[in-house]
Short mmCIF file of C-alpha atoms in Angstrom, two decimals:
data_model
loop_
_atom_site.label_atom_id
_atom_site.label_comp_id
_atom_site.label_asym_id
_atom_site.label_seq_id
_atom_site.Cartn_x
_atom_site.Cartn_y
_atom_site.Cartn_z
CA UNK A 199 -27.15 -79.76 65.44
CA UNK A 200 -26.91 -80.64 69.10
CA UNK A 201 -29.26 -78.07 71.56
CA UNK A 202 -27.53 -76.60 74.35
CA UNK A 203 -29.53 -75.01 77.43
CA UNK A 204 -27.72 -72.37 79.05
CA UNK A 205 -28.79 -70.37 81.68
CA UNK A 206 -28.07 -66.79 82.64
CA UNK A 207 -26.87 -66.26 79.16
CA UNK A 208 -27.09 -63.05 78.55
CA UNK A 209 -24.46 -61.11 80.04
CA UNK A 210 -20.71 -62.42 81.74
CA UNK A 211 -20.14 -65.80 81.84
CA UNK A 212 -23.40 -67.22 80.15
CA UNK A 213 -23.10 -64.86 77.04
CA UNK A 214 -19.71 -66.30 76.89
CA UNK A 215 -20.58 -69.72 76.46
CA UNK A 216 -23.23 -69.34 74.14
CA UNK A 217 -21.26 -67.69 71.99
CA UNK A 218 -18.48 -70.55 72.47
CA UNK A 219 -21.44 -73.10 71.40
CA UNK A 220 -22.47 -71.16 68.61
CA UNK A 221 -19.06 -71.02 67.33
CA UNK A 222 -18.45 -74.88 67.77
CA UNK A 223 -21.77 -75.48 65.74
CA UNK A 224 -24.17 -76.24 68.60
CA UNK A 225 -27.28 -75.14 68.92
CA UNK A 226 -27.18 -72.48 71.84
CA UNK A 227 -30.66 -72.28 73.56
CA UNK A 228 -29.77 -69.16 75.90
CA UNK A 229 -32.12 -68.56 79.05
CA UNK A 230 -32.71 -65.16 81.26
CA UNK A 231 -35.28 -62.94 82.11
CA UNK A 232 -34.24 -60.35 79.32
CA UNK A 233 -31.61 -59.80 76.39
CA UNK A 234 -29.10 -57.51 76.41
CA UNK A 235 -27.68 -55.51 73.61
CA UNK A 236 -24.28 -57.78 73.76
CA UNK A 237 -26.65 -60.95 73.33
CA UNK A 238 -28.92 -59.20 70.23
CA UNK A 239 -25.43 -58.65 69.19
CA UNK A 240 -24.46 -62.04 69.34
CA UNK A 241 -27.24 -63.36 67.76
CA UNK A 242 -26.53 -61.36 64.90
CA UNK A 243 -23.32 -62.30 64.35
CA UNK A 244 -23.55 -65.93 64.67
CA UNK A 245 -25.03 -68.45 62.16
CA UNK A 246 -27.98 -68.46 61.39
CA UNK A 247 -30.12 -71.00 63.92
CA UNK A 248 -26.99 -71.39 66.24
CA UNK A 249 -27.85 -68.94 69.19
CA UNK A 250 -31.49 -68.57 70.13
CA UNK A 251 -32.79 -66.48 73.15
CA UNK A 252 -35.55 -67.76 75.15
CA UNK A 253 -37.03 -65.68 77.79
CA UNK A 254 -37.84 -66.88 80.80
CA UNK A 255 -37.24 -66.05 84.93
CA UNK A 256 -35.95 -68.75 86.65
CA UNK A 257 -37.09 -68.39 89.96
CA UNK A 258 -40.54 -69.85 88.11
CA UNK A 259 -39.68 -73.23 89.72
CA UNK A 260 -43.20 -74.13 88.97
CA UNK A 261 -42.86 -73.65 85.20
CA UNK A 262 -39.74 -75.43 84.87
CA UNK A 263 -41.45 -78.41 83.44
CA UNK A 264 -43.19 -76.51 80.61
CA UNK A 265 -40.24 -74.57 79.75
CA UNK A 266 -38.30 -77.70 79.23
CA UNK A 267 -41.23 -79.20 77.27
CA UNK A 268 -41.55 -76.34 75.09
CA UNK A 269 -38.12 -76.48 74.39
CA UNK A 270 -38.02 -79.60 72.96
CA UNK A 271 -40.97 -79.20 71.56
CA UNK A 272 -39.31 -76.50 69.72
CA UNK A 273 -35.66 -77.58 69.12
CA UNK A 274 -35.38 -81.46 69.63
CA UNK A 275 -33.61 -83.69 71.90
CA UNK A 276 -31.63 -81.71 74.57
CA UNK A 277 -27.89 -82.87 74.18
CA UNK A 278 -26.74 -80.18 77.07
CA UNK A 279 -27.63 -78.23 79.84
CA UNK A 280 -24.91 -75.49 81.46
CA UNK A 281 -26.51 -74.49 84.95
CA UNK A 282 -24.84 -71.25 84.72
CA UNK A 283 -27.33 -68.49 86.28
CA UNK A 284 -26.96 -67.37 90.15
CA UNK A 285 -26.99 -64.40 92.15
CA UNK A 286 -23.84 -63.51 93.75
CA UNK A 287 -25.29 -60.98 96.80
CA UNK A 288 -22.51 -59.37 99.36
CA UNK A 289 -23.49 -59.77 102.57
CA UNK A 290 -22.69 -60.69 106.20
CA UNK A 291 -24.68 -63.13 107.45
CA UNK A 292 -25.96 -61.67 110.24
CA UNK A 293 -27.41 -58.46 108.31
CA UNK A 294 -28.74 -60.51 105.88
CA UNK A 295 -32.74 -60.71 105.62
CA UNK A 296 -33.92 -64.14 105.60
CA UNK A 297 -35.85 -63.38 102.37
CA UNK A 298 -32.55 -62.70 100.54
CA UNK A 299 -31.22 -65.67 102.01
CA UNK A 300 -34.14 -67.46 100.68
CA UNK A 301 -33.86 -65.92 97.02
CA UNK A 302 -30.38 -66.72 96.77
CA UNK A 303 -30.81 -70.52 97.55
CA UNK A 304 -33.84 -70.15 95.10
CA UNK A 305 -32.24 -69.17 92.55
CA UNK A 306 -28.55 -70.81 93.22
CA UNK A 307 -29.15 -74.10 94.02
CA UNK A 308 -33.01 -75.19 94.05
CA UNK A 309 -33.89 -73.91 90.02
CA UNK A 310 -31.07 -75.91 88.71
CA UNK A 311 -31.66 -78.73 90.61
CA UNK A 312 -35.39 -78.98 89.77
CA UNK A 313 -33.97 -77.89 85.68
CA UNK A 314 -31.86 -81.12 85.72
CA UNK A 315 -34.37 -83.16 87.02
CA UNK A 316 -37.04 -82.55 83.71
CA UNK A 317 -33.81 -82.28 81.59
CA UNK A 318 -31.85 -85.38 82.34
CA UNK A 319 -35.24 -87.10 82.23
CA UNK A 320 -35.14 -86.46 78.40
CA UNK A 321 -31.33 -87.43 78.24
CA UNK A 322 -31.89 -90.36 79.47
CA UNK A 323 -35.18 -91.29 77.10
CA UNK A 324 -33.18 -90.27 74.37
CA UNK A 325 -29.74 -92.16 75.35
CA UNK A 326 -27.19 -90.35 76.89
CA UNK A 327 -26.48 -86.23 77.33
CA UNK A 328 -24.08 -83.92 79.16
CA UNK A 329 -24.44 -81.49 82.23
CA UNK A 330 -22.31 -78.60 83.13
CA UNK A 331 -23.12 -77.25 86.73
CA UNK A 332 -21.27 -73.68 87.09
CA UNK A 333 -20.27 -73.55 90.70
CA UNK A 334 -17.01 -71.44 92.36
CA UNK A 335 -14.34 -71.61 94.33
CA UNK A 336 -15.73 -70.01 97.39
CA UNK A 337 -16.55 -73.78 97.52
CA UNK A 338 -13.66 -74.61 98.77
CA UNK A 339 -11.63 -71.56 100.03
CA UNK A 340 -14.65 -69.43 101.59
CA UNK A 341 -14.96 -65.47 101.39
CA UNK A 342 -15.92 -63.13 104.18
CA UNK A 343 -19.26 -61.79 102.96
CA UNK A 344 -20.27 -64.39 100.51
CA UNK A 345 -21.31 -67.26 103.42
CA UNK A 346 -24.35 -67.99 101.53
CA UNK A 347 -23.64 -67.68 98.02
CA UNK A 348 -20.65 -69.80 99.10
CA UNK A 349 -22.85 -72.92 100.35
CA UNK A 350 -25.45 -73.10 97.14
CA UNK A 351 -21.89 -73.34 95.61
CA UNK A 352 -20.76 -76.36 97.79
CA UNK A 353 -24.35 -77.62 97.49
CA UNK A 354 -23.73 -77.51 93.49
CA UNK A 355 -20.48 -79.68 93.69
CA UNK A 356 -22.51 -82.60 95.92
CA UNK A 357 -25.48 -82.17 93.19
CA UNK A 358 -23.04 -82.87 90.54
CA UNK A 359 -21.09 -85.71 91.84
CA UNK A 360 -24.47 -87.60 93.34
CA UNK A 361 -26.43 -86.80 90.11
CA UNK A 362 -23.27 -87.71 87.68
CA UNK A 363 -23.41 -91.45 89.66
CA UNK A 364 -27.40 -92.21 89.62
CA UNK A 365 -27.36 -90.99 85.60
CA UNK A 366 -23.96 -92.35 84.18
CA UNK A 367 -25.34 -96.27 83.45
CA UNK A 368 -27.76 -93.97 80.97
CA UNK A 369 -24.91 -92.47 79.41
CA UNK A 370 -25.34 -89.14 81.15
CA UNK A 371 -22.26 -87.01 81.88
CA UNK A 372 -22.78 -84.36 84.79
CA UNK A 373 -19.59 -82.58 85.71
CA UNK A 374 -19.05 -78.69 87.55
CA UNK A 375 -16.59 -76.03 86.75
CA UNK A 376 -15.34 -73.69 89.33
CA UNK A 377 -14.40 -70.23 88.32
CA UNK A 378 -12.02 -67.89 90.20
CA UNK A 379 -12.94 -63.86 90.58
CA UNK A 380 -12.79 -63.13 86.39
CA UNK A 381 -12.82 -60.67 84.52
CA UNK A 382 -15.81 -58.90 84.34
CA UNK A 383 -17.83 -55.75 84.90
CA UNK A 384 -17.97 -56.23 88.69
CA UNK A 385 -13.76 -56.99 88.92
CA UNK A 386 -12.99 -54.20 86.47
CA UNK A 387 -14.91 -51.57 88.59
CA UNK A 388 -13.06 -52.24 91.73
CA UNK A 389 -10.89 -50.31 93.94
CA UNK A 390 -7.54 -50.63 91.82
CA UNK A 391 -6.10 -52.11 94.83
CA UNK A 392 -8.98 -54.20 95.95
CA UNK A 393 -7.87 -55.97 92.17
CA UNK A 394 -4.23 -55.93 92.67
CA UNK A 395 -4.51 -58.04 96.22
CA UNK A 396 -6.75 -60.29 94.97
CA UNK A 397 -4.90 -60.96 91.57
CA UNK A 398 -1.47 -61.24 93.76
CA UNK A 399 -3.59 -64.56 95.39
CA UNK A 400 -3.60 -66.36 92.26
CA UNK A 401 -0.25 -68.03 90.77
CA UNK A 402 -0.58 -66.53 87.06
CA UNK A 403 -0.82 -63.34 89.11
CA UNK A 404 -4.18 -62.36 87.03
CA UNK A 405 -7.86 -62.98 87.04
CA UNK A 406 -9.21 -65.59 84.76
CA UNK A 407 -11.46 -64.63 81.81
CA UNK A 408 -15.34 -65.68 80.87
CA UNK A 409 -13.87 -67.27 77.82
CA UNK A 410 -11.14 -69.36 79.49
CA UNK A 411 -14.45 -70.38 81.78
CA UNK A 412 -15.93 -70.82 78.47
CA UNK A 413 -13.65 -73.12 77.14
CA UNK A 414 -13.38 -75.73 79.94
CA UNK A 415 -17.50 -76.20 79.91
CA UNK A 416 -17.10 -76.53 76.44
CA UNK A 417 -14.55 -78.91 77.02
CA UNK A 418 -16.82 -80.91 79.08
CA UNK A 419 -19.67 -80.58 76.57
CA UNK A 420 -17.77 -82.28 74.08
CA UNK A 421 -16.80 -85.95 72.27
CA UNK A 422 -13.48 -86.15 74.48
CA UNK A 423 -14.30 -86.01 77.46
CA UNK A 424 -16.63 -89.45 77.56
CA UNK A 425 -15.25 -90.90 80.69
CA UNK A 426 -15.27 -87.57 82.41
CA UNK A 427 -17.80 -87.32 85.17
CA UNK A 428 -18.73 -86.28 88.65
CA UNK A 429 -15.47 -84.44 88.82
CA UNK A 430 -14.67 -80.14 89.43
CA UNK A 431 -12.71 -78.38 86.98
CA UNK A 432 -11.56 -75.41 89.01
CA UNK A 433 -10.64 -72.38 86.31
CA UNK A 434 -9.23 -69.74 88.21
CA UNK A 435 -5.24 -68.97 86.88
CA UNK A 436 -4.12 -70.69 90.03
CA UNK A 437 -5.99 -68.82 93.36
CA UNK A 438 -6.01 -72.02 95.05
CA UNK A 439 -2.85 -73.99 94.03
#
């Protein structure tokens, strides 16, 4: 069974995926700070050994390196890693404190960064591996109020396409998605018409969903897709065709 790292797993996008894994018969080792009652659930209902939760608070940079040790210490050789977890704090720029600033890039871009770096140095001991960086389409469009969170995004989409070329001899894959606004608990409690304007942007006319983000990493995790890498699969029903 082939172990799957997944960060922020336990509510949106990252429980999402873990359950996707779990149903495709990996191995889906899902990290955050806490469960959640729709994660316990998940657990439950998947096979037995295919969802695991393992706590742990990313912003730890410095015990990244045991985390990943005692993982595969654990588990076995680490076939994937989906960089999923990030803060997405509203705020203008110029009311922002710099320690948010600072906890944002923390979290957003430096903690997966220094993840990869102990995890792809067990992909590559062990032959080859894949890498699914989570970033957004702020990336590329921008969105007033979201500056920052909008360049650990960017940052994530250089990371990708630098890391997938210094890996790929190894037979490491490393390739980004970039969701649109989905479909979540934050979308469904805004102003109705806040939702209607922004679903009007996109050419299906509606938000994507977690599991259509879902999908396309697991897509990327998989057998097909073996000369895929250092590209952006953008998954958001059409916002920026």
């Amino acid at each position: 069974m082939r172990n799957v790292i997944v960060t922020g797993a336990s509510r949106g996008l990252g429980l999402a995926v873990v359950r996707h894994l779990a149903a495709e018969g990996y191995r889906a080792l899902a990290i955050a700070r806490k469960t959640s009652a729709e994660l316990a659930s998940a657990m439950k209902t998947s096979r037995p050994g295919s969802l695991h939760f393992v706590p742990f608070d990313l912003v730890e940079i410095d015990k990244l390196p045991q985390l990943v040790r005692q993982l595969h210490k654990d588990f076995g050789p680490i076939y994937g890693l989906v960089n999923n977890a990030a803060m997405g704090t509203d705020g203008v720029l110029a009311m922002m404190s710099t320690s948010q600033i600072e906890g944002l890039v923390r979290l957003n871009t430096v903690s997966p960064i220094v993840l990869s770096k102990y995890v792809v140095r067990r992909m590559m001991a062990e032959g080859g591996g894949r890498i699914v960086n989570v970033a957004s389409i702020t990336a590329f469009t921008g969105h007033s109020g979201l500056s920052v969170y909008a360049a650990t995004k960017s940052s994530m989409i250089g990371f990708t396409r630098s890391l997938a070329r210094e890996v790929g001899p190894l037979g490491v894959n490393v390739n980004a998605v970039a969701p649109g606004f989905l479909e979540t608990e934050m979308t469904r409690s805004m102003d109705s018409r806040r939702r209607e304007q922004l679903a009007r942007r996109s050419a299906l006319r509606r938000f994507a969903s977690v599991e259509d983000v879902a999908d396309a990493i697991g897509y990327l995790l998989g057998d097909k897709t073996g000369s895929i890498t250092g590209t952006v699969l953008t998954v958001d029903a059409g916002t920026t065709a």
